[in-house]
Tab-separated table of C-alpha atoms in Angstrom:
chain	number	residue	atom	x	y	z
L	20	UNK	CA	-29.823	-59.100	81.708
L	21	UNK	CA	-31.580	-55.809	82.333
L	22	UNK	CA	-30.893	-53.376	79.815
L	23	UNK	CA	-32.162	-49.250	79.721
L	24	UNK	CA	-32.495	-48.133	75.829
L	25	UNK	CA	-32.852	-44.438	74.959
L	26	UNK	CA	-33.622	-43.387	72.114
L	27	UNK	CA	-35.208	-39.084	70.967
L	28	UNK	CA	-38.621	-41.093	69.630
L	29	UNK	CA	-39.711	-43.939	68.177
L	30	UNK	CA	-41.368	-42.673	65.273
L	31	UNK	CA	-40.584	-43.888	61.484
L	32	UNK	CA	-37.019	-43.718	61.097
L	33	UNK	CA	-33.793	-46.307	60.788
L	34	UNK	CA	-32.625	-45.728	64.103
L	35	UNK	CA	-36.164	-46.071	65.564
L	36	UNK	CA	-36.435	-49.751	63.609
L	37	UNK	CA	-33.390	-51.051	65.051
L	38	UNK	CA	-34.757	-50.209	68.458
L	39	UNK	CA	-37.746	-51.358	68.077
L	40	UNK	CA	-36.057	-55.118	66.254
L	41	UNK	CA	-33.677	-55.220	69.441
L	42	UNK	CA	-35.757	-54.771	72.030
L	43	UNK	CA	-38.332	-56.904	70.968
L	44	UNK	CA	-35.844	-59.616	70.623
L	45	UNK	CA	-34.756	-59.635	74.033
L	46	UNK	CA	-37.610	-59.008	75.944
L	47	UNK	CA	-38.682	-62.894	74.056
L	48	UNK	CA	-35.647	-63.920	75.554
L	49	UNK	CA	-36.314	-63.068	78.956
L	50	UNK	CA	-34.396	-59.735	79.308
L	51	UNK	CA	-35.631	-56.650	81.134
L	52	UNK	CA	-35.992	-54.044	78.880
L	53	UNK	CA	-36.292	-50.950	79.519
L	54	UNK	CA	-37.187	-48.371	76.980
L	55	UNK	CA	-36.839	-44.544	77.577
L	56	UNK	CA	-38.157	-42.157	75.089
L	57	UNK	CA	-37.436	-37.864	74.971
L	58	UNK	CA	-40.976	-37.028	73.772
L	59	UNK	CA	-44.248	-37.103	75.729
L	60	UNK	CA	-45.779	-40.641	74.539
L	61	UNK	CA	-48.957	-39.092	72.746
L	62	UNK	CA	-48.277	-40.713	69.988
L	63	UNK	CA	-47.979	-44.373	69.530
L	64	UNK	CA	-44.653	-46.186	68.496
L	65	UNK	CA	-44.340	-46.501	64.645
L	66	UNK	CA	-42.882	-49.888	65.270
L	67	UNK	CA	-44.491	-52.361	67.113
L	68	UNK	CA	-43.383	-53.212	70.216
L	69	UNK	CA	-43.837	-56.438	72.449
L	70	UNK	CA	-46.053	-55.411	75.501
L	71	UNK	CA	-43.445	-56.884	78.095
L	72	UNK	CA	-40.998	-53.893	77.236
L	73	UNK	CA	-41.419	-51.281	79.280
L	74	UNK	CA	-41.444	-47.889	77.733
L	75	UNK	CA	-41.310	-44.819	79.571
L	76	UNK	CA	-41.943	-41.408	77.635
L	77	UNK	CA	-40.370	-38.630	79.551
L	78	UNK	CA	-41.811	-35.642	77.730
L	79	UNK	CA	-38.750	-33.610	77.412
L	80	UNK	CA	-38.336	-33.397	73.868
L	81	UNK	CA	-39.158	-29.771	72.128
L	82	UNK	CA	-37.181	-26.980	71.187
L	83	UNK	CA	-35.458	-24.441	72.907
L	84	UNK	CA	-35.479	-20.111	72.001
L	85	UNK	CA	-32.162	-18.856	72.542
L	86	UNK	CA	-28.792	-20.790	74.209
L	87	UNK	CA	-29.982	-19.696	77.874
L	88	UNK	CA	-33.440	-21.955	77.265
L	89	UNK	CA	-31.211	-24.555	75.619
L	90	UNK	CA	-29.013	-25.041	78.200
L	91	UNK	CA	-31.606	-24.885	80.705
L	92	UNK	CA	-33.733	-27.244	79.094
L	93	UNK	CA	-31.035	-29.869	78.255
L	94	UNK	CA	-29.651	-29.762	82.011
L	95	UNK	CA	-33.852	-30.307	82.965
L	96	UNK	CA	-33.485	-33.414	79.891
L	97	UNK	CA	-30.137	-35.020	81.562
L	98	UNK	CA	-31.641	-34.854	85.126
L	99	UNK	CA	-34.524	-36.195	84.164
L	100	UNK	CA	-32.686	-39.339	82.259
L	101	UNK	CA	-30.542	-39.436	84.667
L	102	UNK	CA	-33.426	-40.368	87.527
L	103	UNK	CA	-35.211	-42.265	84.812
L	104	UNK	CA	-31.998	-44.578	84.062
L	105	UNK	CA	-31.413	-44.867	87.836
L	106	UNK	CA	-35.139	-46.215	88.488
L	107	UNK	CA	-34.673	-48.865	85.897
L	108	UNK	CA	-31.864	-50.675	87.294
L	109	UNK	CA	-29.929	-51.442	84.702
L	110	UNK	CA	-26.813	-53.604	84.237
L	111	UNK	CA	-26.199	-51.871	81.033
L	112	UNK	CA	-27.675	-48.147	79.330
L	113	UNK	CA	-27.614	-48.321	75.152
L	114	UNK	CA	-27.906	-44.510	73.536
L	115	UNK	CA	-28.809	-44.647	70.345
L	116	UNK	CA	-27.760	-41.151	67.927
L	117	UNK	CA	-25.285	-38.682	68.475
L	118	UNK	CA	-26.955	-35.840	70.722
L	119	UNK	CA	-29.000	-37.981	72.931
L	120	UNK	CA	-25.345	-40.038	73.264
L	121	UNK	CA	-23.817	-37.242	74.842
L	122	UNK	CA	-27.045	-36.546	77.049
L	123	UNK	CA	-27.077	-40.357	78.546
L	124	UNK	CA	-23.375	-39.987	78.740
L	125	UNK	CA	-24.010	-36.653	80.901
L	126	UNK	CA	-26.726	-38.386	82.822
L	127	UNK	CA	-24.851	-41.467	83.677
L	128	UNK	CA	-21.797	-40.212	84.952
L	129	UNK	CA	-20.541	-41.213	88.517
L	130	UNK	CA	-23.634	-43.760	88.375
L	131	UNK	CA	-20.988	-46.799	88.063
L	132	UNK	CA	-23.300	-48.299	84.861
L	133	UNK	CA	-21.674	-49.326	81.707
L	134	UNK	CA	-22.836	-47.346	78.959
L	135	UNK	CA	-22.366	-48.574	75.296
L	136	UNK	CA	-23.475	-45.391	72.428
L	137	UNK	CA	-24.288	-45.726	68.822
L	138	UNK	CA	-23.635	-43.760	66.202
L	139	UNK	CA	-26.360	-44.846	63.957
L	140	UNK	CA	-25.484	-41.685	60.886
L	141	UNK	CA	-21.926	-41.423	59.363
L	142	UNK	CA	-20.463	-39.073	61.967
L	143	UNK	CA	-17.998	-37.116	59.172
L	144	UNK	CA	-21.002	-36.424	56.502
L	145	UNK	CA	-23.701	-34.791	59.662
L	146	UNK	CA	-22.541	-31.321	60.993
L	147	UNK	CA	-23.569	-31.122	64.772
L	148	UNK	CA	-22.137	-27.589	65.400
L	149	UNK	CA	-18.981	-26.888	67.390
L	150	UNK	CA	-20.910	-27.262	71.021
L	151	UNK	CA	-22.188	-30.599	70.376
L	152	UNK	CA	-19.163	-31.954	68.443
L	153	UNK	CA	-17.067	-30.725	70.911
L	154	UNK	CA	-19.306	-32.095	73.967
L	155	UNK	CA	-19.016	-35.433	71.648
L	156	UNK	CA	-15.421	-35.493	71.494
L	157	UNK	CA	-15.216	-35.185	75.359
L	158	UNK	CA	-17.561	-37.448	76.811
L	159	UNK	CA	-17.167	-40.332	74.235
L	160	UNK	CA	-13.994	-41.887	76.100
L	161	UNK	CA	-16.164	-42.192	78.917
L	162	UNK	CA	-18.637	-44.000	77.504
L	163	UNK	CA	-17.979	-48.186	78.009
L	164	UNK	CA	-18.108	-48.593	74.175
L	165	UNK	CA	-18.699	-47.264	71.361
L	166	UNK	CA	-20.648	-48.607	68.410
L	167	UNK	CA	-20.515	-47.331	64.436
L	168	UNK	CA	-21.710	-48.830	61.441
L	169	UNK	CA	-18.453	-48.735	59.183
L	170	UNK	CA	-14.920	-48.017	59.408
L	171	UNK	CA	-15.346	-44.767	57.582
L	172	UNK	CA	-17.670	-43.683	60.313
L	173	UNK	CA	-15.104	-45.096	62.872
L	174	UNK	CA	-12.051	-43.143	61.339
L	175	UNK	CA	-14.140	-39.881	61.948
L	176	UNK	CA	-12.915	-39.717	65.647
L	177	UNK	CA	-9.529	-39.405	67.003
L	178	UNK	CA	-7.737	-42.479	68.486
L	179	UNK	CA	-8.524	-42.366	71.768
L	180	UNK	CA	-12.350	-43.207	70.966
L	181	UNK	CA	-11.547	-45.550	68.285
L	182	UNK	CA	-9.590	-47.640	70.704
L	183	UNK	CA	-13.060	-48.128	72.584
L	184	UNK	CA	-15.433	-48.498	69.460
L	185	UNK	CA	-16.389	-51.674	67.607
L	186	UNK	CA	-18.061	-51.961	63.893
L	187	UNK	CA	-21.865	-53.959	63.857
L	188	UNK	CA	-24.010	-53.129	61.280
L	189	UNK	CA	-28.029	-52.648	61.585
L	190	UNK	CA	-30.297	-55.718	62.091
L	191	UNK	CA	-32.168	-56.585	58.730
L	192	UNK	CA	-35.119	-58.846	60.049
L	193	UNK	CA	-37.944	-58.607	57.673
L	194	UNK	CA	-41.445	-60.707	57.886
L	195	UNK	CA	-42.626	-63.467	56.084
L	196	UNK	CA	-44.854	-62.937	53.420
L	197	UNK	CA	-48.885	-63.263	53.850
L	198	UNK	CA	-51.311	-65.252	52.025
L	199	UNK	CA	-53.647	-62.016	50.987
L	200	UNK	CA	-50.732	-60.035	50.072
L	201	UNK	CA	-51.944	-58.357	47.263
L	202	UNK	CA	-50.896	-59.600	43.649
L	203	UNK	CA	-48.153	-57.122	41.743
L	204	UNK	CA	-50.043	-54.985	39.409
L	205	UNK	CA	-49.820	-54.347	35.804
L	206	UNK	CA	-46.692	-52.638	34.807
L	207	UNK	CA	-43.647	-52.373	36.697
L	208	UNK	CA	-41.879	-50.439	39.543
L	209	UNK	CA	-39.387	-48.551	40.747
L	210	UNK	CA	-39.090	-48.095	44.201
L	211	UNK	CA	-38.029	-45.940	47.045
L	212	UNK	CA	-38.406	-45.363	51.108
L	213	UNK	CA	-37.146	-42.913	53.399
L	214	UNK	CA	-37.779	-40.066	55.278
L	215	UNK	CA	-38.664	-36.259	52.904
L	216	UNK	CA	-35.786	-34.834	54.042
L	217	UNK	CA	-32.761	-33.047	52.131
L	218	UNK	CA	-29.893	-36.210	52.793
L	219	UNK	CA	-32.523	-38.953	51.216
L	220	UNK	CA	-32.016	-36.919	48.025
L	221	UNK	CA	-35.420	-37.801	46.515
L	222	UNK	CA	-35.171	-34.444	44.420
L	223	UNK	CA	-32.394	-36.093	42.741
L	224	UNK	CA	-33.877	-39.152	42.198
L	225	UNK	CA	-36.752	-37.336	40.597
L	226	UNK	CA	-34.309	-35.731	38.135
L	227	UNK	CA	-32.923	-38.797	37.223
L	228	UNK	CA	-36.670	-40.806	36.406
L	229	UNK	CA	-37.709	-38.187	34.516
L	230	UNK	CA	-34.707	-38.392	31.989
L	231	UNK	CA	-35.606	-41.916	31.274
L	232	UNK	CA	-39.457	-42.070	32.026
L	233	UNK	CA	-40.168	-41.517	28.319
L	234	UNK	CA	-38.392	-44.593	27.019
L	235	UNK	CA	-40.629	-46.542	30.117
L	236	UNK	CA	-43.587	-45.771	29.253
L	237	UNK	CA	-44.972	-49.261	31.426
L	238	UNK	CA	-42.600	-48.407	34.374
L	239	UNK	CA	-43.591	-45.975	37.559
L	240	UNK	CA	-41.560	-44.530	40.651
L	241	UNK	CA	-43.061	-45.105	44.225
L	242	UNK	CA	-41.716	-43.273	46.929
L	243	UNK	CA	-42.803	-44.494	50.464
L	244	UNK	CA	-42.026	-41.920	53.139
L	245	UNK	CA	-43.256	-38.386	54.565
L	246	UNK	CA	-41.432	-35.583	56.142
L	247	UNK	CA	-41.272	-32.205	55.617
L	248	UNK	CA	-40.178	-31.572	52.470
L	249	UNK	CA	-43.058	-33.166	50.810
L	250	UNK	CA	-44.311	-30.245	49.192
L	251	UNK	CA	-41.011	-29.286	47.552
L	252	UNK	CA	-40.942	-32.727	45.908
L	253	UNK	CA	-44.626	-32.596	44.881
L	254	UNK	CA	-43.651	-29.399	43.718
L	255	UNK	CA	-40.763	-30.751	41.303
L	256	UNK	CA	-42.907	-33.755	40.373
L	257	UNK	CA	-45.461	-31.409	38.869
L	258	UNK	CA	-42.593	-29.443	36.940
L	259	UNK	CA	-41.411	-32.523	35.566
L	260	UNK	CA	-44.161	-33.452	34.578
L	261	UNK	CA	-44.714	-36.766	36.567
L	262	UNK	CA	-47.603	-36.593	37.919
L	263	UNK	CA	-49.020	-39.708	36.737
L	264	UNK	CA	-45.677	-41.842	36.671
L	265	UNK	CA	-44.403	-41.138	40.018
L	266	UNK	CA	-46.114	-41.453	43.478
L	267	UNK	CA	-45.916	-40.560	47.023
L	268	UNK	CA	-48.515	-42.511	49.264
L	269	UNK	CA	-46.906	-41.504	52.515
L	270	UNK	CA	-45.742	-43.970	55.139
L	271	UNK	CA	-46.515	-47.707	55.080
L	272	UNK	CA	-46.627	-49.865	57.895
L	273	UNK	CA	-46.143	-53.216	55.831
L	274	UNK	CA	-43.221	-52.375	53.909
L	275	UNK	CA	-42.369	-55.577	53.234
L	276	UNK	CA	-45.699	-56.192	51.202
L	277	UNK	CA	-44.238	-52.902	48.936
L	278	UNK	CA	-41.509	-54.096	48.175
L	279	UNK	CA	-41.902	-57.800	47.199
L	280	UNK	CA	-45.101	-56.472	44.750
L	281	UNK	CA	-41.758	-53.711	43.232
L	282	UNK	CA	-39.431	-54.847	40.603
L	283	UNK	CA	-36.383	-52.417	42.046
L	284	UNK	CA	-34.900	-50.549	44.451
L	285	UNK	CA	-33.204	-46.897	44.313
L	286	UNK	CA	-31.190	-45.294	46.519
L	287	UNK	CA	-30.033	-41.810	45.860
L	288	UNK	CA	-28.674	-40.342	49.478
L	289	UNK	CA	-26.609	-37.966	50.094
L	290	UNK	CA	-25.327	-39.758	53.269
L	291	UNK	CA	-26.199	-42.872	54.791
L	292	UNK	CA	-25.517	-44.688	58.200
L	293	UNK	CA	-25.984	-48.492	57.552
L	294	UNK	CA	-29.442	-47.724	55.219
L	295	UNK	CA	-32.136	-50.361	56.540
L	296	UNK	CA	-34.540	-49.661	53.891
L	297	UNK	CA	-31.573	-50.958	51.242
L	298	UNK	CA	-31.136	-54.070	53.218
L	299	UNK	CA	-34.700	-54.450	53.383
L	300	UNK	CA	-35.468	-54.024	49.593
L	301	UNK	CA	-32.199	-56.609	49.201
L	302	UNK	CA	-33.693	-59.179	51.580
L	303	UNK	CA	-37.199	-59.327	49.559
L	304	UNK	CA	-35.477	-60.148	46.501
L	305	UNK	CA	-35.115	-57.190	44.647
L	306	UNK	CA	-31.962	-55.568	42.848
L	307	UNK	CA	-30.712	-51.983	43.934
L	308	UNK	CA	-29.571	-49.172	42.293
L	309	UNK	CA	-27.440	-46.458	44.747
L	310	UNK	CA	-25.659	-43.324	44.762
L	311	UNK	CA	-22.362	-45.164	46.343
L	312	UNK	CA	-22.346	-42.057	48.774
L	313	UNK	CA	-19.128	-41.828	51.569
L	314	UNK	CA	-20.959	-44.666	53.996
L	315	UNK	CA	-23.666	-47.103	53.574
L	316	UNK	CA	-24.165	-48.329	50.683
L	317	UNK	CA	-21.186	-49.961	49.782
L	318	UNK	CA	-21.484	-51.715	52.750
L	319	UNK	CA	-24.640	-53.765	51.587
L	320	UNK	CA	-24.260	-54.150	47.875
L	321	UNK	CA	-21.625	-56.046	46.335
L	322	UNK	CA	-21.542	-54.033	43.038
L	323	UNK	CA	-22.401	-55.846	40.203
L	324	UNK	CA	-23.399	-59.375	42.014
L	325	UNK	CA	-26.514	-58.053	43.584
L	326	UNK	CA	-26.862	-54.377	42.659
L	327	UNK	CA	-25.267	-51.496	41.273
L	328	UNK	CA	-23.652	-48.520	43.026
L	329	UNK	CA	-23.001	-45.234	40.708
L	330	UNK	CA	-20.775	-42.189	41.700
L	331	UNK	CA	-22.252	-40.004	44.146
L	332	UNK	CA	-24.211	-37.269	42.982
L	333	UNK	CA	-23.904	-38.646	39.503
L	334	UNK	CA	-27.282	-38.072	38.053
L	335	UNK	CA	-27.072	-38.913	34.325
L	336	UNK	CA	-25.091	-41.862	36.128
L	337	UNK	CA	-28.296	-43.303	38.376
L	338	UNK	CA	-30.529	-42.413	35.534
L	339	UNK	CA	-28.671	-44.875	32.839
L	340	UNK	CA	-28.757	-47.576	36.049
L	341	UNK	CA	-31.915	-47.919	36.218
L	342	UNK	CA	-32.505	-47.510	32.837
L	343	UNK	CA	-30.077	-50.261	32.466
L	344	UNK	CA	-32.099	-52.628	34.825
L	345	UNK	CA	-35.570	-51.563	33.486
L	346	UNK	CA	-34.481	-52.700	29.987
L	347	UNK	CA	-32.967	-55.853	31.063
L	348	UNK	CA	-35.306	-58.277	32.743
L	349	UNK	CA	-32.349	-61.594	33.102
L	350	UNK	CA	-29.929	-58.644	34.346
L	351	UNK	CA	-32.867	-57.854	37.378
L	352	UNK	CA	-33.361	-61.378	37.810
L	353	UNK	CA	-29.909	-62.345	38.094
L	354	UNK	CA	-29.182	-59.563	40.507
L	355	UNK	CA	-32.411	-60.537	42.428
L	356	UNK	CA	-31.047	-64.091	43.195
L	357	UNK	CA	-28.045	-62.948	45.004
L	358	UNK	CA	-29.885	-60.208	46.659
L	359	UNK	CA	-31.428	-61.729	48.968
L	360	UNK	CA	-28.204	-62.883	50.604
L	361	UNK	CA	-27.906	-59.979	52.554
L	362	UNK	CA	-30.220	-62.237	55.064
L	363	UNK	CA	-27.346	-64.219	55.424
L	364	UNK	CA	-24.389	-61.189	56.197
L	365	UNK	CA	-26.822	-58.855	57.871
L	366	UNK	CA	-29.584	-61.330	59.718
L	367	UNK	CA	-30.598	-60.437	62.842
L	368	UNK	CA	-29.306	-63.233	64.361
L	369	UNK	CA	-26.245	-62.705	63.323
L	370	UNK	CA	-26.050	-59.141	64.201
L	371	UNK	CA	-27.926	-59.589	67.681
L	372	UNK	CA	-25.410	-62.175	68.537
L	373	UNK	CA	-22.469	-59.514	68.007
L	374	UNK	CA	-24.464	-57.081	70.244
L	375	UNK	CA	-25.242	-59.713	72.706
L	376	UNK	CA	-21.349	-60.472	73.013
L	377	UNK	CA	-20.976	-56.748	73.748
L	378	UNK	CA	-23.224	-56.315	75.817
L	379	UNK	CA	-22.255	-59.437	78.177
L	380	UNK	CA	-18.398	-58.140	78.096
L	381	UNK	CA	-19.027	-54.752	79.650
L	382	UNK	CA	-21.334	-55.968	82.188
L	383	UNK	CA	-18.720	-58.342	83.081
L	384	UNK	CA	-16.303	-55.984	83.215
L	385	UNK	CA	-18.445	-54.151	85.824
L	386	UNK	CA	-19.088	-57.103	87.534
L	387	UNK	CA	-14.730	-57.901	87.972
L	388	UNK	CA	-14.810	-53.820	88.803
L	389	UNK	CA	-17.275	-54.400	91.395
L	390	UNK	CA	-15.469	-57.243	92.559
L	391	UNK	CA	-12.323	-55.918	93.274
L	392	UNK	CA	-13.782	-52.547	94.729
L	393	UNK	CA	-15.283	-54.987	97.373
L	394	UNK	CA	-12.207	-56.630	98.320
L	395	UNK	CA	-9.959	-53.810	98.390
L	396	UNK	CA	-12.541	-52.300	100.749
L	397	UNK	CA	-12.225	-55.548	102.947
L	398	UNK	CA	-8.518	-54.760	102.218
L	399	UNK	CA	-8.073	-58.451	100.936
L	400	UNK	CA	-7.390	-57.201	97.361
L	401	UNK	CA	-3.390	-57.651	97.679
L	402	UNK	CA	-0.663	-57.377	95.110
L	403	UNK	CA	0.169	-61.393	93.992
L	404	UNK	CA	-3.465	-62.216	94.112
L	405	UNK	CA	-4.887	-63.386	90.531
L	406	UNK	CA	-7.592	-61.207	89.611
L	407	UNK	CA	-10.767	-61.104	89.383
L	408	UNK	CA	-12.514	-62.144	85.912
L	409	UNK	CA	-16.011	-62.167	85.017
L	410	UNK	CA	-17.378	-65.699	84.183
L	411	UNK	CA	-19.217	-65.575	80.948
């Protein structure tokens, strides 16, 4: 199969790892893969990719002063994809995230290629302004499916798109572990990844360490991540007084290795999509602690048998979790052994399979369209004759 992907970047986020998992995946299995990026390529993909997938930077990202330059420069962006999607040939486009959706839904129309777009946020929780919701709202019947992480996120849109979207979750594939892997050090750790921005509510879970740091005095938070509000947060470390209990290293590229040397996982979003980092954390082995915010993370942890999940917002709540778990090392433990079946619900396998069923249908589908268009054409599509199916 040859397949376009188009994702805004492929720097460090969610969306960008499930790209980055997917296309790697089937390029090994002998798909064309296309992969068409918004910015201009200067910098190198966060996540690696395999060197048979072609990526094509357009350099079209950037933003635009006043709504004349915006609509000028996203009618330059969706001619652009548009010849960039028709070069590659594909039997099916994938749009990843709800803006660049509608722009490869824009760019594809009266090309005759199926187009299957992801919501990869909870649609009801992210406000996209009346233009783009309502641009959203028209073009996503067109599209051939539509893909969202939970049936809260699917319930955000009126019937008529529902009847064309179906629920897969995000890939967890995480790597094996390495022989020089560093050895845990002394004391133990709480930790936390994601990008410094206002929905991963790190402020919060600042708040909520440093009502409990003093009874911990051999525990510490790490929080993996960058973005820009990094100096608010060192800001609110300092006036809690955590300088030397709480850290912020930036980005890792191994977070694997960071999270089997932790001893657990927090959470405290404000809204989630289908949170890789949780899954992640899970898969290694470790218990989680999570705001149980309107999508996500009740999706992953089962609360109680491999994690807990506290009210949203709930503060004192997420403090007295962790607190709970810190205390109670055969509480962690026990948690920690059933963590690490997320491998089994969420496994890339088993999610790429679901895709790969998808995928296979609406190329059919295209196929039996194409099919009948050429026989009609021939005028030897006539009514009594079985149709055409796609063999699959």
């Amino acid at each position: 199969m040859r397949l376009t992907l188009v994702i805004h970047s492929m720097s460090s986020g969610g969306a960008e790892r499930v790209v980055a998992t997917m296309a790697n995946a089937w390029v090994a299995r002998g798909w064309d893969i296309t992969l068409l990026t918004l910015e201009d390529g200067r910098e190198l993909p966060f996540y690696p990719l395999d060197a048979r997938v072609v990526h094509r930077p357009l350099g079209i990202a950037g933003a635009s002063a006043g709504t004349y330059q915006a609509v000028r420069s996203n009618w330059e962006r969706v001619t652009t994809l548009r010849r960039a999607i028709r070069d590659s040939r594909p039997d099916v486009v994938v749009s990843f995230l709800d803006m660049g959706n509608v722009r490869v839904l824009l760019a594809t129309r009266g090309l005759g290629l199926p187009t299957v777009v992801m919501e990869q946020t909870d649609p009801g929780q992210k406000r996209l302004g009346w233009v783009w919701n309502g641009l959203r709202r028209a073009l996503y019947p067109r599209a051939s499916r539509l893909v969202v992480l939970s049936e809260t996120s699917r319930s955000f849109f009126p019937r008529s798109i529902q009847a064309k979207s179906v629920i897969i979750p995000n890939p967890i594939a995480i790597e094996p572990p390495v022989a020089d892997d560093e050895p845990r050090g002394e004391g133990r750790t709480v930790v936390a990844m994601g990008r410094f921005a206002p929905e991963k509510g790190f402020d919060v879970l600042l708040d909520a360490f440093a009502r409990i740091a003093p009874n911990h005095p051999d525990w510490r938070l790490v929080i993996w991540g960058d973005g820009p509000l990094r100096p608010q947060l060192e800001s609110h470390r300092e006036r809690l007084g955590l300088h030397d209990r709480v850290l912020m290293p930036g980005r890792t590229t191994d977070p694997f290795r960071e999270l089997r040397r932790a001893d657990l996982f927090a959470m405290s979003s404000r809204r989630e999509g289908f949170p890789l980092a949780l899954g992640e954390a899970m898969a290694c082995g470790l218990p989680a602690v999570s705001f149980d915010c309107p999508s996500g993370p009740r999706e992953i942890i089962r609360h109680g048998i491999d994690g807990l999940l506290v009210p949203d917002g709930d503060v004192i709540g997420l403090a007295a979790a962790m607190s709970r778990l810190m205390t109670d090392d055969a509480e962690r433990s026990r948690l920690a052994a059933r963590a690490v079946e997320v491998n089994d619900r969420f496994g890339a396998e088993r999610v790429l399979a679901q895709w790969e069923d998808l995928l296979r249908e609406v190329a059919g589908n295209r196929h039996a369209e194409l099919v009948d268009e050429s026989l009609s054409a021939r005028g030897e599509h006539t009514r009594g004759r079985e149709p055409v199916v796609s063999q699959r």
